[in-house]
Amino acid sequence: MPEIRVTPLGAGQDVGRSCILVSIGGKNVMLDCGMHMGFNDDRRFPDFSYITRNGRLTDFLDCVIISHFHLDHCGALPYFSEMVGYDGPIYMTHPTQAICPILLEDYRKIAVDKKGEANFFTSQMIKDCMKKVVAVHLHQTVQVDDELEIKAYYAGHVLGAAMFQIKVGSESVVYTGDYNMTPDRHLGAAWIDKCRPNLLITESTYATTIRDSKRCRERDFLKKVHEAVERGGKVLIPVFALGRAQELCILLETFWERMNLKAPIYFSTGLTEKANHYYKLFITWTNQKIRKTFVQRNMFEFKHIKAFDRAFADNPGPMVVFATPGMLHAGQSLQIFRKWAGNEKNMVIMPGYCVQGTVGHKILSGQRKLEMEGRQVLEVKMQVEYMSFSAHADAKGIMQLVGQAEPESVLLVHGEAKKMEFLKQKIEQEFRVSCYMPANGETVTLPTSPSIPVGISLGLLKREMAQGLLPDAKKPRLLHGTLIMKDSNFRLVSSEQALKELGLAEHQLRFTCRVHLHDPRKEQETAVRVYSHLKSVLKEHCVQHLPDGSVTVESILIQAAAHSEDPGTKVLLVSWTYQDEELGSHLTSLLKKGLPQAAS
Amino acid sequence: MNCMHLTDTSHGVRNKCLQLLGNLGSLEKSVTKDGEGLAVRDVQKIIGDYFSDQDPRVRTAAIKAMLQLHERGLKLHQTIYNQACKLLSDDYEQVRSAAVQLIWVVSQLYPESIVPIPSSNEEIRLVDDAFGKICHMVSDGSWVVRVQAAKLLGSMEQVSSHFLEQTLDKKLMSDLRRKRTAHERAKELYSSGEFSSGRKWGDDAPKEEIDTGAVNLIESGACGAFVHGLEDEMYEVRIAAVEALCMLAQSSPSFAEKCLDFLVDMFNDEIEEVRLQSIHTMRKISNNITLREDQLDTVLAVLEDSSRDIREALHELLCCTNVSTKEGIHLALVELLKNLTKYPTDRDSIWKCLKFLGSRHPTLVLPLVPELLSTHPFFDTAEPDMDDPAYIAVLVLIFNAAKTCPTMPALFSDHTFRHYAYLRDSLSHLVPALRLPGRKLVSSAVSANITPHEDPSHQFLQQSLERVYSLQHLDPQGTQELLELTIRDLQRLGELQSELAGVADFSATYLRCQLLLIKALQEKLWNVAAPLYLKQSDLASAAAKQIMEETYKMEFMYSGVENKQVVIIHHMRLQAKALQLIVTARTTRGVDPLFGMCEKFLQEVDFFQRCFIADLPHLQDSFVDKLLDLMPRLMTSKPVEVVKIVQTMLRQSTFLHLPLPEQIHKASATIIEPAGESDNPLRFTSGLVVALDVDATLEHVQDPQSIVKVQVLYPDGQAQMIHPKPADFRNPGPGRHRLITQVYLSHTAWTEPCQVEVRLLLAYNSNSRIPKSPWIEGGEVSSQVETSIEGTIPFSKSVKVYIMPKPARR
């Protein structure tokens, strides 16, 4: 029985270190290869020993697909390919290929240089790993080998995020990665065609949330910033360098442009500049507005946003500063925060989630006095605001995507078990498809019934076409031919051709059947009666009375003879070839019913 | 019938067959009535069978054919509804898009019939069911379908209100707990009387638990359709959704109230067109709504937009907005003044906006007056600068509020009264007449409840016109004087009373024509018996020419001219032509040219008769009436005789009464830009072009896209006519248009800078007004007549632009 097997090594009933193994049509594919932010030990990477205990992974995997550049989807890649060992192809989109190494390098720096970890992958490993990457375009069908093909769809979420369809023969799986069904200021919405895969593996971060319109949040954000700037305050927006930062930049940039504002906006340098460069390049991956207007002006060529210098923080007058990192736990954003916290005119806007223990979390939960290192106490007088800008599909969005793709079954990953449970139930109820939510290491087996294509010879097809009406979807139609299975492909040819090809002689197979009829008359007369009866019943067929006294219907021969013992009974001998089986059996059953009583 | 070919293997053949069926289907019904009713049903059934064809193109064609049948007046069957619903989940976007249309059509045909809800035994109205289905299509995968669906939603007005209101409710939840939207929170904050204290984290914390079984994620029907539509990726969808919102809100005030928050949010869209559209939408529904303060705040924030279109649209919106509190008015005023300092060019628009804001909310302005005028109960304050646009803006607001609030003037200080007098004169269109204490009523305070006929100025107009029409037998000298006087009166009246300007101008023009005619006929020239063949008749021929021009102006420059006026105008023109004829007859030697002219004139008369045959009874005793009586004789006479007859009749002809149209407005245009004040010439290399931005407002021009042209006059007498693109015209309000275009100038090198004149023209074509009739022999005239321009009338002051084409450097 053919089947699809799915085993999450990470992201099963969990968020982080996405890594899903899929076996489909005898091919093994690994979807994403991420790290887990919550752990600093071995658990941060997926357990690749599940695939094989010793030996190289290349022998067991046909390809690896990375959906987007977030570290929980690609963070373990150098470890996987260089330290564990994998030489096969790694597929990702062009923007992901460009931005991924920057983030990996950053991640490595923090792990090795700051935390001083040993046995971590090196810069060289990142480079080597990226050499194995094959970049794909949107909607481009890539043949991994003769049977396995993959295709990328737009997913929104972050620049270059993609959903992948993996297809072997007529079986297919769609993996969504992270996606967003509502567009934002710089990216469009995820889209997929009605590809009807056997299995849809979807993320479910917001399985139990239906979100409010994005516009309210945007409006609030802009209003807050505008008010603060108008009264001469300074606004600090701690961000992570990629993704939301760009969205907020565009939001502020266009607002500044529209409102003709003059206050400066700064972006702390570093990683971001490189990233912005890529955003400028990959304009085709952005939303309608940016794509349409980039001829006049590339939206990522910020007019109002300038690079930040440490000295600017003490400048008088209003300003807006984007600084990394996003949770105010270290670095530039924290430095600026300490400088500005004392003035109630100033404002800090947290655009995302903050982990417990960080300064960001403390001020969001309303703490007004912070204890800094060295027993200093920092009084926070500035305004603290929270805005959630997140780019995952909500429950409605997930349902919408399922509706668009029309899969035969759904598998949930990248979410919390409890929330998944709810969504699972909803999907089963509303789409009437089976839904799975395996934990890490748990395997889901999905039986499939793939259709097997059979090639028909043109001669046979034409002959059939000439014989009868058009094929009608509602009626079955009988067709005679020979099925030849050779070199794992199937062909339907006419029997003559099959005999010729296989070098066999034809064997005639005839069926004969005796039908007893009670008829006292002579054989000839019986034959005439049979003839006239059949002629009246089988109007569509050619019924003939031959001079030797026998009757033929098409190629079926009927002979009447007197019964050797009982002269009152006549024996009808019906004989037909194997090809005429259908008509022959029909005829015998007809004759068995007897002849109509002739008016004699 | 072509049913046989319907089974053809080629989709193309089936396609065309279905098209044919759609086009011919109902014809049979109209030809033979009852017996063929069955055949007609068959047509629908036949087409319906192809809804499940294997080829998507054929399916689309089948639906289109069905729509075609509907358009041709065939009533579609309700059974089609179920078939069409199945097609909504088709794989192909063209099919889905057409199916949405079909569902809409059926829902309009059978809004009240009842359909069962599958998987339950409830039943709902068909229109509600269809509404739910179309709403669902707003989140379709293809944007073409989404646009289609969003557009159609707007025209489903019969839908029940609770379905309608669902479209704005997405049923938010967070971690399975019901959550309130930001809009709801804002409303609550507002009603509890406290203002945002700054968002706390978890302010939006979800409230009650939701029963997991009750949540329906997908088939929630109309749920949140507009929420989705308004945040769609494609701006085409967003615009369609905004338009649909507008149409639905116009028909349902409660829905208007609900959709307000969403519309206000659209003011921050990233695409200007969408912002503009939503502002216009808001304006259209503004009589159904009152803005809350927090909403007003967001609306007013847009005043700082750098796009002029947006700001002006917003001013228009504020003109007809209802504000609920005095703080709101104050806020609006403050923001408008801020806008004024930031963009001084918006001055006129802001003043106008404040005028309406004041007259709509007198009671809200009242408590603000002392603050606004910065008066003090004990001390005199410094007199503000009268030329300060901001101060004028405040005064405009106050004076307009004071119009319906008699207690307000008591709060004014002395200088305010002085300023009032000054502004009433200088900005009379913005400052109304006020009942001020201790003063005679200024110009008898026309209040709105007096009907136009009781209005003294209107009476004056009527009387002076009647006086003129009654003079039939006065001596020529007296007639002339009276006419001159009346024309002067009318012109002055037009200047004073802007609402009567159209009528007054129109009548004055007519009288002027008459005056010219009388003058021309009084010339000595006619007293000499024999033809003079002299060039003496300058005055008469000039008069004829001028009358012609004036009649064209009367016909084409005024909106609201009715057929009965057109007859009179044409009659006047005919008289002018007659005058031309006899003048030429008198001054030219020889008969040959006369022949052609006479014939042409007689043709004109004939033409007149055919065009206005219905109105001829009203023209008793007129020039043309008499002329037509003599027509048979004229046709056979010699030119000299014809001229003679015409001459006598022209002299005998009476003065026709011009009935006044109900609503008449003179088309006018003002060029805002170029301002024509620059001393710096626009330099460019000769032979190349320079683009000149032209910005003009047009009033009372119908169909400006086809008739308004820009003319550029170069100092060498060369004139150039430019046809602006249709997209350059915007329509900010009824009867008003705005032309923002670029004019390309080019010339050979000049030695020094010189001025070119730019002005706007109205192109006209008198033939286009006349209904096509079979008498036009041959087809040669017909097609060109529609598009060709017969002449143009300048209708704006010309503006001088200083330019300097430099010789090209080599």
Coordinates of C-alpha atoms in Angstrom, one line a residue, chain A residues 48-57 60 84:
Chain A
F48 CA 19.4 14.1 13.3
S49 CA 20.4 10.8 14.6
Y50 CA 16.8 9.8 14.1
I51 CA 17.5 9.7 10.4
T52 CA 20.6 7.6 10.7
R53 CA 22.9 6.7 13.6
N54 CA 26.0 6.6 11.6
G55 CA 27.0 7.4 8.1
R56 CA 26.2 10.4 6.1
L57 CA 22.7 11.8 5.8
F60 CA 18.9 9.0 3.3
V84 CA 26.6 16.0 10.7

